[in-house]
Short mmCIF file of C-alpha atoms in Angstrom, two decimals:
data_model
loop_
_atom_site.label_atom_id
_atom_site.label_comp_id
_atom_site.label_asym_id
_atom_site.label_seq_id
_atom_site.Cartn_x
_atom_site.Cartn_y
_atom_site.Cartn_z
CA UNK A 915 -5.26 -5.54 -62.46
CA UNK A 916 -3.52 -4.71 -59.25
CA UNK A 917 -3.96 -6.61 -55.86
CA UNK A 918 -1.48 -5.55 -52.71
CA UNK A 919 -1.65 -7.03 -48.86
CA UNK A 920 1.35 -6.29 -46.34
CA UNK A 921 1.44 -6.91 -42.71
CA UNK A 922 3.53 -5.83 -40.22
CA UNK A 923 4.28 -4.72 -36.56
CA UNK A 924 6.01 -2.62 -34.00
CA UNK A 925 9.02 -2.06 -34.28
CA UNK A 926 10.51 -3.07 -29.91
CA UNK A 927 13.40 -1.81 -30.08
CA UNK A 928 12.83 1.65 -32.27
CA UNK A 929 11.00 2.13 -28.87
CA UNK A 930 14.50 2.18 -26.79
CA UNK A 931 13.72 3.33 -22.22
CA UNK A 932 10.52 5.47 -23.47
CA UNK A 933 8.69 5.34 -20.49
CA UNK A 934 5.19 5.97 -22.78
CA UNK A 935 5.54 2.45 -24.57
CA UNK A 936 6.68 -0.07 -21.37
CA UNK A 937 5.54 -3.01 -21.07
CA UNK A 938 5.15 -2.15 -17.46
CA UNK A 939 2.55 0.60 -18.90
CA UNK A 940 0.68 -2.24 -21.08
CA UNK A 941 -0.05 -5.24 -19.13
CA UNK A 942 0.10 -3.69 -15.60
CA UNK A 943 -3.22 -4.66 -13.70
CA UNK A 944 -3.31 -1.51 -11.15
CA UNK A 945 -4.14 0.56 -14.31
CA UNK A 946 -5.69 -1.65 -16.52
CA UNK A 947 -7.61 -4.00 -14.72
CA UNK A 948 -8.89 -7.53 -16.66
CA UNK A 949 -7.52 -5.84 -19.56
CA UNK A 950 -4.02 -5.95 -18.88
CA UNK A 951 -5.08 -10.39 -20.28
CA UNK A 952 -3.81 -10.04 -23.29
CA UNK A 953 -7.25 -10.05 -25.56
CA UNK A 954 -7.42 -6.92 -25.50
CA UNK A 955 -4.18 -5.34 -24.45
CA UNK A 956 -1.11 -5.84 -22.16
CA UNK A 957 1.30 -5.78 -23.92
CA UNK A 958 3.17 -3.35 -27.03
CA UNK A 959 2.30 -4.72 -30.26
CA UNK A 960 0.41 -2.53 -32.55
CA UNK A 961 0.06 -5.35 -36.04
CA UNK A 962 -1.54 -3.97 -39.52
CA UNK A 963 -3.34 -5.46 -42.32
CA UNK A 964 -3.65 -3.39 -45.37
CA UNK A 965 -5.11 -5.25 -48.07
CA UNK A 966 -5.95 -3.80 -51.77
CA UNK A 967 -7.71 -4.16 -55.10
CA UNK A 968 -7.79 -2.38 -58.60
CA UNK A 969 -9.74 -3.85 -61.27
CA UNK A 970 -9.53 -1.99 -64.47
CA UNK A 971 -11.21 -2.27 -68.08
CA UNK A 972 -10.63 -0.48 -71.06
CA UNK A 973 -13.23 -0.95 -73.92
CA UNK A 974 -12.28 1.10 -77.07
CA UNK A 975 -12.94 5.33 -75.18
CA UNK A 976 -14.60 4.38 -72.33
CA UNK A 977 -13.32 2.70 -69.32
CA UNK A 978 -14.54 0.76 -66.36
CA UNK A 979 -12.64 0.83 -62.81
CA UNK A 980 -13.75 -0.78 -59.50
CA UNK A 981 -11.15 -0.59 -56.09
CA UNK A 982 -11.40 -2.13 -52.84
CA UNK A 983 -9.44 -0.54 -50.29
CA UNK A 984 -8.45 -2.06 -46.54
CA UNK A 985 -6.12 -0.12 -43.64
CA UNK A 986 -6.26 -2.32 -40.49
CA UNK A 987 -3.63 -1.65 -37.43
CA UNK A 988 -3.74 -0.83 -33.85
CA UNK A 989 -2.53 2.31 -32.89
CA UNK A 990 1.25 2.74 -33.56
CA UNK A 991 3.34 5.19 -30.91
CA UNK A 992 0.09 7.68 -31.18
CA UNK A 993 -1.02 7.91 -27.61
CA UNK A 994 1.17 6.44 -24.02
CA UNK A 995 0.59 3.32 -22.88
CA UNK A 996 -0.44 4.04 -19.90
CA UNK A 997 -3.77 6.05 -21.70
CA UNK A 998 -4.97 4.20 -24.89
CA UNK A 999 -3.47 -0.14 -25.19
CA UNK A 1000 -2.65 0.89 -27.93
CA UNK A 1001 -3.03 -3.34 -29.76
CA UNK A 1002 -6.94 -2.23 -31.09
CA UNK A 1003 -8.68 -2.25 -33.79
CA UNK A 1004 -9.54 0.67 -36.60
CA UNK A 1005 -10.39 -0.47 -39.47
CA UNK A 1006 -10.50 1.62 -42.59
CA UNK A 1007 -12.93 0.29 -45.61
CA UNK A 1008 -13.45 2.24 -48.75
CA UNK A 1009 -15.02 1.42 -51.92
CA UNK A 1010 -15.03 2.69 -55.69
CA UNK A 1011 -17.23 2.33 -58.46
CA UNK A 1012 -15.86 4.72 -61.94
CA UNK A 1013 -17.12 4.46 -65.14
CA UNK A 1014 -15.30 7.10 -67.96
CA UNK A 1015 -14.70 7.78 -71.29
CA UNK A 1016 -13.04 10.24 -73.73
CA UNK A 1017 -14.18 11.81 -76.18
CA UNK A 1018 -14.12 14.35 -79.09
CA UNK A 1019 -16.08 17.98 -78.63
CA UNK A 1020 -15.33 19.13 -82.53
CA UNK A 1021 -11.87 20.72 -80.80
CA UNK A 1022 -12.36 20.11 -77.53
CA UNK A 1023 -10.96 16.59 -76.28
CA UNK A 1024 -11.64 15.21 -72.78
CA UNK A 1025 -13.15 13.43 -70.24
CA UNK A 1026 -16.10 12.57 -68.44
CA UNK A 1027 -15.96 10.22 -64.44
CA UNK A 1028 -19.36 9.22 -62.54
CA UNK A 1029 -17.26 8.20 -59.48
CA UNK A 1030 -19.25 6.32 -56.86
CA UNK A 1031 -17.32 6.15 -53.05
CA UNK A 1032 -17.70 4.79 -50.25
CA UNK A 1033 -15.91 4.54 -47.30
CA UNK A 1034 -15.49 5.12 -43.14
CA UNK A 1035 -14.29 3.19 -40.29
CA UNK A 1036 -16.11 -0.50 -39.78
CA UNK A 1037 -17.86 -1.21 -36.95
CA UNK A 1038 -15.42 -3.48 -34.86
CA UNK A 1039 -13.08 -0.69 -34.31
CA UNK A 1040 -12.29 -0.42 -31.02
CA UNK A 1041 -10.21 1.53 -28.04
CA UNK A 1042 -9.53 0.92 -24.32
CA UNK A 1043 -8.52 4.21 -22.30
CA UNK A 1044 -8.11 5.18 -19.20
CA UNK A 1045 -8.72 8.82 -17.33
CA UNK A 1046 -9.34 9.75 -14.13
CA UNK A 1047 -12.24 11.12 -12.58
CA UNK A 1048 -13.79 13.27 -9.97
CA UNK A 1049 -13.37 10.92 -7.24
CA UNK A 1050 -17.47 10.53 -4.65
CA UNK A 1051 -14.76 11.94 -1.13
CA UNK A 1052 -12.50 14.71 -3.12
CA UNK A 1053 -9.62 14.02 -5.67
CA UNK A 1054 -9.07 11.71 -8.48
CA UNK A 1055 -9.71 8.18 -8.87
CA UNK A 1056 -8.38 6.62 -12.16
CA UNK A 1057 -11.43 4.17 -14.49
CA UNK A 1058 -11.21 2.62 -17.14
CA UNK A 1059 -13.93 1.56 -20.01
CA UNK A 1060 -13.92 -0.21 -23.75
CA UNK A 1061 -15.35 1.28 -26.52
CA UNK A 1062 -16.92 0.23 -30.16
CA UNK A 1063 -16.00 3.04 -33.25
CA UNK A 1064 -17.81 3.47 -36.21
CA UNK A 1065 -19.05 5.46 -39.33
CA UNK A 1066 -20.02 5.28 -43.03
CA UNK A 1067 -19.90 8.00 -45.16
CA UNK A 1068 -20.94 7.62 -48.68
CA UNK A 1069 -20.82 10.56 -52.20
CA UNK A 1070 -21.54 10.15 -55.93
CA UNK A 1071 -18.90 13.20 -57.80
CA UNK A 1072 -19.79 14.16 -61.59
CA UNK A 1073 -16.19 15.48 -63.86
CA UNK A 1074 -14.87 16.71 -66.49
CA UNK A 1075 -11.87 17.92 -68.02
CA UNK A 1076 -10.01 18.40 -71.31
CA UNK A 1077 -8.13 20.96 -73.28
CA UNK A 1078 -8.64 22.95 -76.60
CA UNK A 1079 -6.27 23.96 -78.62
CA UNK A 1080 -7.38 26.88 -80.51
CA UNK A 1081 -3.64 27.24 -82.16
CA UNK A 1082 -0.41 26.75 -82.24
CA UNK A 1083 -0.08 29.27 -79.83
CA UNK A 1084 -3.14 29.11 -78.44
CA UNK A 1085 -4.43 26.66 -75.44
CA UNK A 1086 -7.16 26.40 -73.11
CA UNK A 1087 -7.65 23.74 -70.40
CA UNK A 1088 -10.94 23.43 -68.13
CA UNK A 1089 -13.15 20.80 -66.36
CA UNK A 1090 -16.24 21.43 -63.91
CA UNK A 1091 -17.54 18.57 -60.58
CA UNK A 1092 -20.77 18.23 -59.30
CA UNK A 1093 -20.75 16.08 -56.50
CA UNK A 1094 -23.36 14.80 -53.07
CA UNK A 1095 -22.24 13.88 -49.82
CA UNK A 1096 -23.78 11.82 -47.55
CA UNK A 1097 -21.34 12.33 -44.59
CA UNK A 1098 -21.73 11.09 -41.21
CA UNK A 1099 -20.86 13.73 -38.51
CA UNK A 1100 -19.30 12.61 -35.33
CA UNK A 1101 -18.71 8.67 -35.09
CA UNK A 1102 -21.24 6.11 -34.19
CA UNK A 1103 -19.95 5.21 -30.25
CA UNK A 1104 -21.27 2.66 -27.74
CA UNK A 1105 -19.33 2.98 -24.92
CA UNK A 1106 -18.87 0.14 -21.92
CA UNK A 1107 -18.81 1.04 -18.46
CA UNK A 1108 -16.42 3.54 -16.34
CA UNK A 1109 -14.83 1.18 -14.02
CA UNK A 1110 -11.72 1.37 -11.42
CA UNK A 1111 -9.14 -1.13 -12.34
CA UNK A 1112 -9.16 -3.43 -9.40
CA UNK A 1113 -12.82 -3.76 -9.40
CA UNK A 1114 -12.13 -5.85 -13.24
CA UNK A 1115 -10.42 -8.68 -12.24
CA UNK A 1116 -12.57 -10.55 -15.24
CA UNK A 1117 -12.55 -9.68 -18.59
CA UNK A 1118 -16.02 -11.95 -18.09
CA UNK A 1119 -17.67 -9.55 -15.96
CA UNK A 1120 -17.89 -6.78 -17.67
CA UNK A 1121 -20.97 -5.52 -20.24
CA UNK A 1122 -18.69 -4.85 -22.98
CA UNK A 1123 -21.15 -3.00 -25.66
CA UNK A 1124 -22.51 -3.42 -28.86
CA UNK A 1125 -20.53 -2.87 -32.09
CA UNK A 1126 -21.06 0.67 -33.06
CA UNK A 1127 -23.49 -0.15 -36.09
CA UNK A 1128 -26.33 2.01 -35.54
CA UNK A 1129 -26.27 5.69 -34.87
CA UNK A 1130 -27.10 6.52 -31.35
CA UNK A 1131 -26.71 10.46 -32.17
CA UNK A 1132 -29.61 11.72 -33.12
CA UNK A 1133 -29.45 13.33 -36.32
CA UNK A 1134 -25.85 12.79 -37.32
CA UNK A 1135 -25.99 12.75 -40.52
CA UNK A 1136 -25.77 15.69 -43.26
CA UNK A 1137 -26.55 15.49 -46.81
CA UNK A 1138 -24.14 18.08 -48.33
CA UNK A 1139 -23.45 19.23 -51.43
CA UNK A 1140 -20.60 20.99 -54.05
CA UNK A 1141 -20.09 22.51 -57.20
CA UNK A 1142 -17.46 24.38 -59.37
CA UNK A 1143 -15.69 24.92 -62.35
CA UNK A 1144 -11.66 25.85 -63.62
CA UNK A 1145 -10.35 27.47 -66.73
CA UNK A 1146 -6.71 27.66 -67.89
CA UNK A 1147 -5.10 29.79 -70.59
CA UNK A 1148 -2.01 29.35 -71.95
CA UNK A 1149 0.45 31.54 -74.27
CA UNK A 1150 3.25 30.15 -76.16
CA UNK A 1151 5.12 32.49 -78.27
CA UNK A 1152 8.96 31.41 -79.31
CA UNK A 1153 11.70 34.40 -80.30
CA UNK A 1154 10.23 36.82 -78.71
CA UNK A 1155 14.00 38.58 -76.84
CA UNK A 1156 16.32 35.92 -78.47
CA UNK A 1157 16.28 34.08 -82.44
CA UNK A 1158 16.06 30.75 -79.94
CA UNK A 1159 13.77 31.47 -76.71
CA UNK A 1160 10.48 30.44 -75.89
CA UNK A 1161 7.81 31.83 -73.85
CA UNK A 1162 4.81 30.44 -72.33
CA UNK A 1163 2.45 32.14 -69.72
CA UNK A 1164 0.19 30.58 -68.06
CA UNK A 1165 -2.85 32.01 -65.80
CA UNK A 1166 -5.89 30.20 -64.66
CA UNK A 1167 -9.38 31.23 -62.12
CA UNK A 1168 -10.92 28.60 -60.42
CA UNK A 1169 -14.61 28.47 -58.01
CA UNK A 1170 -16.61 25.61 -55.77
CA UNK A 1171 -19.52 26.19 -54.02
CA UNK A 1172 -20.27 24.30 -50.81
CA UNK A 1173 -23.78 23.71 -49.31
CA UNK A 1174 -22.71 23.58 -46.01
CA UNK A 1175 -20.54 26.87 -45.80
CA UNK A 1176 -18.52 29.66 -48.21
CA UNK A 1177 -17.59 29.78 -51.40
CA UNK A 1178 -14.38 30.20 -52.87
CA UNK A 1179 -12.43 31.63 -55.99
CA UNK A 1180 -9.02 31.48 -56.62
CA UNK A 1181 -6.37 32.14 -59.34
CA UNK A 1182 -2.78 30.86 -60.37
CA UNK A 1183 -0.51 31.95 -62.78
CA UNK A 1184 2.93 31.47 -64.34
CA UNK A 1185 5.29 32.72 -67.05
CA UNK A 1186 8.41 30.28 -67.41
CA UNK A 1187 11.75 31.88 -70.07
CA UNK A 1188 13.96 28.63 -71.85
CA UNK A 1189 17.57 29.49 -73.89
CA UNK A 1190 19.69 26.92 -73.72
CA UNK A 1191 20.53 25.04 -71.24
CA UNK A 1192 18.92 28.66 -68.80
CA UNK A 1193 15.02 28.42 -67.55
CA UNK A 1194 13.73 30.46 -65.07
CA UNK A 1195 9.75 30.46 -64.12
CA UNK A 1196 7.99 32.58 -62.16
CA UNK A 1197 4.74 31.46 -60.27
CA UNK A 1198 1.69 32.41 -57.82
CA UNK A 1199 -0.60 30.70 -57.04
CA UNK A 1200 -4.01 30.20 -54.67
CA UNK A 1201 -5.48 27.39 -52.48
CA UNK A 1202 -8.36 26.34 -50.18
CA UNK A 1203 -8.80 24.16 -47.71
CA UNK A 1204 -12.33 23.36 -46.76
CA UNK A 1205 -13.40 22.32 -42.93
CA UNK A 1206 -12.49 18.33 -42.24
CA UNK A 1207 -16.46 16.96 -41.70
CA UNK A 1208 -15.21 16.03 -38.09
CA UNK A 1209 -14.22 20.22 -37.53
CA UNK A 1210 -17.80 21.04 -38.60
CA UNK A 1211 -19.42 18.89 -36.66
CA UNK A 1212 -17.22 17.49 -34.15
CA UNK A 1213 -15.38 13.47 -34.40
CA UNK A 1214 -15.78 12.42 -30.58
CA UNK A 1215 -16.23 14.14 -27.27
CA UNK A 1216 -13.10 15.76 -26.69
CA UNK A 1217 -12.37 16.91 -30.86
CA UNK A 1218 -13.72 20.75 -31.55
CA UNK A 1219 -15.46 21.41 -33.89
CA UNK A 1220 -18.16 24.84 -35.05
CA UNK A 1221 -20.61 23.97 -37.68
CA UNK A 1222 -19.49 27.58 -39.31
CA UNK A 1223 -15.94 27.27 -40.01
CA UNK A 1224 -14.81 28.52 -43.11
CA UNK A 1225 -12.92 27.80 -45.23
CA UNK A 1226 -8.02 27.72 -45.13
CA UNK A 1227 -7.31 30.24 -48.19
CA UNK A 1228 -3.38 30.50 -48.60
CA UNK A 1229 -1.11 31.47 -51.48
CA UNK A 1230 2.10 30.83 -52.89
CA UNK A 1231 4.26 32.25 -54.96
CA UNK A 1232 8.07 30.85 -56.31
CA UNK A 1233 10.72 31.90 -58.65
CA UNK A 1234 13.04 29.01 -60.30
CA UNK A 1235 15.68 29.22 -62.14
CA UNK A 1236 17.21 25.77 -63.48
CA UNK A 1237 20.29 25.31 -66.14
CA UNK A 1238 20.40 21.69 -67.74
CA UNK A 1239 24.16 21.15 -69.85
CA UNK A 1240 24.02 17.01 -71.56
CA UNK A 1241 23.26 15.11 -68.49
CA UNK A 1242 24.38 17.23 -65.76
CA UNK A 1243 21.62 19.93 -64.55
CA UNK A 1244 21.09 21.64 -61.48
CA UNK A 1245 18.09 24.35 -59.84
CA UNK A 1246 17.18 26.68 -57.20
CA UNK A 1247 14.46 28.09 -56.32
CA UNK A 1248 12.86 30.10 -53.28
CA UNK A 1249 9.07 30.02 -52.55
CA UNK A 1250 7.15 32.03 -50.19
CA UNK A 1251 3.51 30.87 -48.68
CA UNK A 1252 0.63 32.42 -46.30
CA UNK A 1253 -1.98 30.80 -45.02
CA UNK A 1254 -4.52 32.80 -43.56
CA UNK A 1255 -8.05 31.46 -41.88
CA UNK A 1256 -6.37 28.47 -40.58
CA UNK A 1257 -8.88 26.23 -37.99
CA UNK A 1258 -7.53 26.40 -34.25
CA UNK A 1259 -8.71 24.21 -31.75
CA UNK A 1260 -10.31 26.58 -29.04
CA UNK A 1261 -12.22 25.73 -25.79
CA UNK A 1262 -15.65 24.82 -26.45
CA UNK A 1263 -14.81 24.73 -29.78
CA UNK A 1264 -13.09 25.39 -33.41
CA UNK A 1265 -12.69 28.40 -34.99
CA UNK A 1266 -11.06 29.88 -37.91
CA UNK A 1267 -7.87 32.33 -35.97
CA UNK A 1268 -4.98 30.60 -37.27
CA UNK A 1269 -2.31 32.59 -39.93
CA UNK A 1270 1.21 30.55 -41.02
CA UNK A 1271 3.90 32.71 -42.59
CA UNK A 1272 6.75 30.44 -44.41
CA UNK A 1273 9.47 30.91 -46.80
CA UNK A 1274 12.43 28.58 -47.83
CA UNK A 1275 14.84 27.69 -50.22
CA UNK A 1276 15.26 24.66 -52.25
CA UNK A 1277 18.61 23.60 -54.45
CA UNK A 1278 19.07 20.65 -56.64
CA UNK A 1279 21.49 19.12 -58.62
CA UNK A 1280 21.48 15.62 -60.75
CA UNK A 1281 24.08 14.05 -62.51
CA UNK A 1282 24.18 10.76 -64.81
CA UNK A 1283 27.43 9.45 -66.37
CA UNK A 1284 28.96 5.87 -68.44
CA UNK A 1285 25.62 5.97 -70.87
CA UNK A 1286 23.48 6.74 -68.12
CA UNK A 1287 23.96 3.49 -65.71
CA UNK A 1288 25.11 5.84 -62.64
CA UNK A 1289 22.79 8.41 -61.61
CA UNK A 1290 23.45 10.97 -58.72
CA UNK A 1291 21.41 13.31 -57.10
CA UNK A 1292 21.00 16.25 -54.45
CA UNK A 1293 18.37 18.47 -52.65
CA UNK A 1294 18.76 20.97 -49.67
CA UNK A 1295 16.19 22.95 -47.53
CA UNK A 1296 15.99 25.34 -45.76
CA UNK A 1297 12.45 27.09 -44.57
CA UNK A 1298 11.38 28.88 -41.92
CA UNK A 1299 7.69 29.61 -40.45
CA UNK A 1300 5.71 31.49 -38.04
CA UNK A 1301 2.44 31.27 -36.72
CA UNK A 1302 -0.26 32.85 -34.76
CA UNK A 1303 -2.15 29.86 -33.49
CA UNK A 1304 -5.46 30.45 -30.66
CA UNK A 1305 -4.38 29.02 -27.35
CA UNK A 1306 -7.22 27.11 -25.92
CA UNK A 1307 -8.34 29.54 -23.76
CA UNK A 1308 -9.00 31.68 -27.63
CA UNK A 1309 -5.93 34.41 -26.72
CA UNK A 1310 -3.93 34.63 -30.49
CA UNK A 1311 0.01 34.45 -29.77
CA UNK A 1312 3.12 35.04 -32.65
CA UNK A 1313 5.36 32.03 -32.22
CA UNK A 1314 7.75 30.38 -34.41
CA UNK A 1315 5.75 26.87 -36.62
CA UNK A 1316 6.17 23.20 -34.62
CA UNK A 1317 7.64 20.35 -35.58
CA UNK A 1318 9.03 21.92 -38.87
CA UNK A 1319 13.43 21.38 -39.87
CA UNK A 1320 14.90 25.01 -40.23
CA UNK A 1321 16.55 22.45 -43.21
CA UNK A 1322 16.89 19.12 -44.68
CA UNK A 1323 19.12 17.54 -46.66
CA UNK A 1324 17.99 13.71 -49.75
CA UNK A 1325 21.30 12.66 -51.01
CA UNK A 1326 21.19 9.69 -53.47
CA UNK A 1327 23.68 7.71 -55.69
CA UNK A 1328 21.91 4.90 -58.66
CA UNK A 1329 23.96 1.91 -60.53
CA UNK A 1330 22.36 0.30 -63.49
CA UNK A 1331 24.63 -1.99 -65.09
CA UNK A 1332 22.36 -4.14 -67.52
CA UNK A 1333 18.76 -3.54 -68.16
CA UNK A 1334 18.14 -5.72 -65.37
CA UNK A 1335 19.24 -4.49 -62.43
CA UNK A 1336 19.49 -1.68 -60.94
CA UNK A 1337 20.43 -0.72 -56.42
CA UNK A 1338 19.71 2.41 -54.99
CA UNK A 1339 21.19 4.07 -52.02
CA UNK A 1340 19.77 6.64 -51.75
CA UNK A 1341 20.00 9.12 -47.20
CA UNK A 1342 18.58 11.98 -45.69
CA UNK A 1343 19.37 14.58 -43.04
CA UNK A 1344 16.33 16.71 -41.57
CA UNK A 1345 17.89 19.06 -38.87
CA UNK A 1346 16.78 19.16 -34.57
CA UNK A 1347 13.75 21.19 -34.59
CA UNK A 1348 11.43 22.98 -31.62
CA UNK A 1349 8.39 21.53 -30.66
CA UNK A 1350 5.12 22.31 -30.92
CA UNK A 1351 4.45 24.26 -27.12
CA UNK A 1352 2.06 21.71 -25.73
CA UNK A 1353 4.89 19.02 -26.24
CA UNK A 1354 7.26 19.43 -22.73
CA UNK A 1355 10.10 17.67 -24.98
CA UNK A 1356 10.77 20.69 -26.52
CA UNK A 1357 13.64 20.20 -28.97
CA UNK A 1358 13.90 16.68 -31.40
CA UNK A 1359 17.76 15.83 -32.56
CA UNK A 1360 18.67 15.99 -35.87
CA UNK A 1361 19.48 12.38 -37.60
CA UNK A 1362 20.15 10.59 -39.96
CA UNK A 1363 18.70 7.72 -42.11
CA UNK A 1364 19.71 5.87 -45.43
CA UNK A 1365 18.16 3.09 -47.34
CA UNK A 1366 19.02 -0.06 -50.00
CA UNK A 1367 17.12 -1.36 -52.17
CA UNK A 1368 17.59 -3.54 -54.91
CA UNK A 1369 16.12 -3.95 -58.24
CA UNK A 1370 16.01 -7.80 -60.30
CA UNK A 1371 13.27 -7.58 -63.83
CA UNK A 1372 13.50 -11.40 -63.51
CA UNK A 1373 11.21 -11.84 -66.38
CA UNK A 1374 11.24 -7.81 -68.66
CA UNK A 1375 8.81 -9.41 -71.63
CA UNK A 1376 6.08 -11.03 -68.98
CA UNK A 1377 6.20 -7.66 -66.46
CA UNK A 1378 8.12 -9.79 -63.70
CA UNK A 1379 10.30 -8.18 -61.64
CA UNK A 1380 11.77 -8.71 -57.80
CA UNK A 1381 12.77 -6.40 -55.03
CA UNK A 1382 14.86 -5.92 -52.00
CA UNK A 1383 14.67 -2.75 -49.80
CA UNK A 1384 16.62 -2.27 -46.97
CA UNK A 1385 15.18 0.98 -44.73
CA UNK A 1386 17.36 2.74 -42.08
CA UNK A 1387 20.17 1.02 -42.79
CA UNK A 1388 21.92 1.45 -40.44
CA UNK A 1389 19.07 0.60 -37.38
CA UNK A 1390 19.45 4.63 -36.58
CA UNK A 1391 17.39 4.68 -33.57
CA UNK A 1392 15.58 8.44 -34.27
CA UNK A 1393 11.70 9.87 -33.10
CA UNK A 1394 8.91 11.82 -34.53
CA UNK A 1395 7.26 14.96 -33.06
CA UNK A 1396 3.98 13.39 -31.26
CA UNK A 1397 0.99 14.71 -32.97
CA UNK A 1398 -1.75 17.48 -31.81
CA UNK A 1399 -0.95 18.79 -28.43
CA UNK A 1400 1.68 15.70 -27.38
CA UNK A 1401 1.39 16.23 -23.73
CA UNK A 1402 1.92 13.28 -22.66
CA UNK A 1403 5.82 13.98 -22.08
CA UNK A 1404 8.56 11.11 -20.81
CA UNK A 1405 8.93 11.17 -17.27
CA UNK A 1406 8.13 7.95 -16.25
CA UNK A 1407 4.99 7.49 -13.77
CA UNK A 1408 4.55 6.13 -10.35
CA UNK A 1409 1.69 5.07 -7.98
CA UNK A 1410 1.37 7.97 -4.74
CA UNK A 1411 1.61 6.90 -1.22
CA UNK A 1412 -2.23 6.62 -1.66
CA UNK A 1413 -2.82 4.82 -4.65
CA UNK A 1414 -3.51 6.75 -6.92
CA UNK A 1415 -1.42 6.87 -10.20
CA UNK A 1416 0.72 9.89 -11.19
CA UNK A 1417 1.34 9.61 -14.88
CA UNK A 1418 1.16 10.86 -18.62
CA UNK A 1419 -0.70 13.99 -17.92
CA UNK A 1420 -2.29 14.19 -21.42
CA UNK A 1421 -3.08 11.20 -23.86
CA UNK A 1422 -0.72 11.28 -27.05
CA UNK A 1423 2.34 10.65 -27.25
CA UNK A 1424 5.71 13.54 -27.39
CA UNK A 1425 7.62 11.29 -28.78
CA UNK A 1426 6.77 8.75 -31.97
CA UNK A 1427 9.56 6.45 -32.54
CA UNK A 1428 10.27 4.92 -36.01
CA UNK A 1429 11.13 1.76 -36.25
CA UNK A 1430 14.97 0.04 -36.77
CA UNK A 1431 16.07 -1.47 -39.65
CA UNK A 1432 13.42 -3.10 -41.65
CA UNK A 1433 13.60 -5.85 -44.68
CA UNK A 1434 11.41 -5.83 -47.14
CA UNK A 1435 10.83 -8.14 -49.98
CA UNK A 1436 8.14 -7.84 -53.50
CA UNK A 1437 7.22 -9.82 -55.85
CA UNK A 1438 5.55 -7.94 -59.23
CA UNK A 1439 3.93 -9.32 -61.86
CA UNK A 1440 2.28 -6.50 -64.45
CA UNK A 1441 0.24 -7.91 -67.60
#
């Protein structure tokens, strides 16, 4: 059994002087009317509470599993403060019940699982937004509204995975899956009226809508089926070129069928050779990414969708060379990734118009000394990427992949003075990066942060331990690029002479300020 609960709040100091998250945005009645009075907003806040329970019962070759998860939070820094009140509720419950059995069928050793899953958005999730509409006499005027959101999705899946050791050199793994999904197409949404902030003097006069516990959209559910299987054959050979070498060749194929869109067949393969301290790997794999229900059917009134979308496809090639001797190891990897049929939002919907090409080099180093009491590791990566993306007019343009850092560095050191204590210091540096073309910020500065973790095994035999973690040890102020179009900008808003608010031109924030120094204390008990 495992239980978890964590609660937290936004770090108000992390926003710095960014106008998008100013208290004057959230608390100005000229922008929000009575919604600025505190019950549904009025302040920079986004509390979260996450809970999870995992219960498993094992008996012989059988396992019974029951899981309950709930993610509940506000809207963080996703939206600009003059467009959305971030002190809201977005609650995502999920339940899983499964039974599995492991057994032998002659030489075949496999596991079969039957799993039921339910997930969605609870009907008490709400959203407070503001936007401009056409004014009766010309021009625009600002309005605010309140809405409840909800969704329910269920699935039942039967899977089997297993292995057949054909001989000392040959082995086969394979599996099959069939799943039925009962999905909601668009969110259930119930909107209250859109009113001018100056007309909303008291929330008691606002006609709040009912919760989203019923569907307001006709034919808003779809019943889908998907099934598929895979096989992977492996052959091992020793002494092929030298007396002490070992070779492994792996080839595999997978096919998936979907009732909602076309199926996909992918292949993969790998060749690994090892001699003494050296290992070389040559890998290839194909992949696909099925369209999400939101992309197929539309999640809300502003999302692009098309029920005829096809899966995105991709292929990866990688060459890896590694060396390990005693307590020292190093490796280098060069890789290439290309995707096709990327799903992009266009005017009036979505289409498979995207393409992406990425390649990079990764280096790694790991060292142990003092009988394993000290461990050091470091990683360095370089990446180049470009893409074809359609703009909202449907015109395909080629350019760099936005929000991609060209190089990243990670390093860390762990000290274990004895069996009960462990201390880890780790750091990272991410280079400057260009944003997506719709983000007016243009470029995000490089940043470096460090974390420290201390773990004490209080009672090793009883599985009891205590851990202290300090994230962003130096309290570094930095930001990630915003989501989606991220076009809200960072220019402070103002009221024009006629009283019209001239603020963020888009809902989605251009920058996502990251938390400053944070302390986590964890008590863990495993039995």
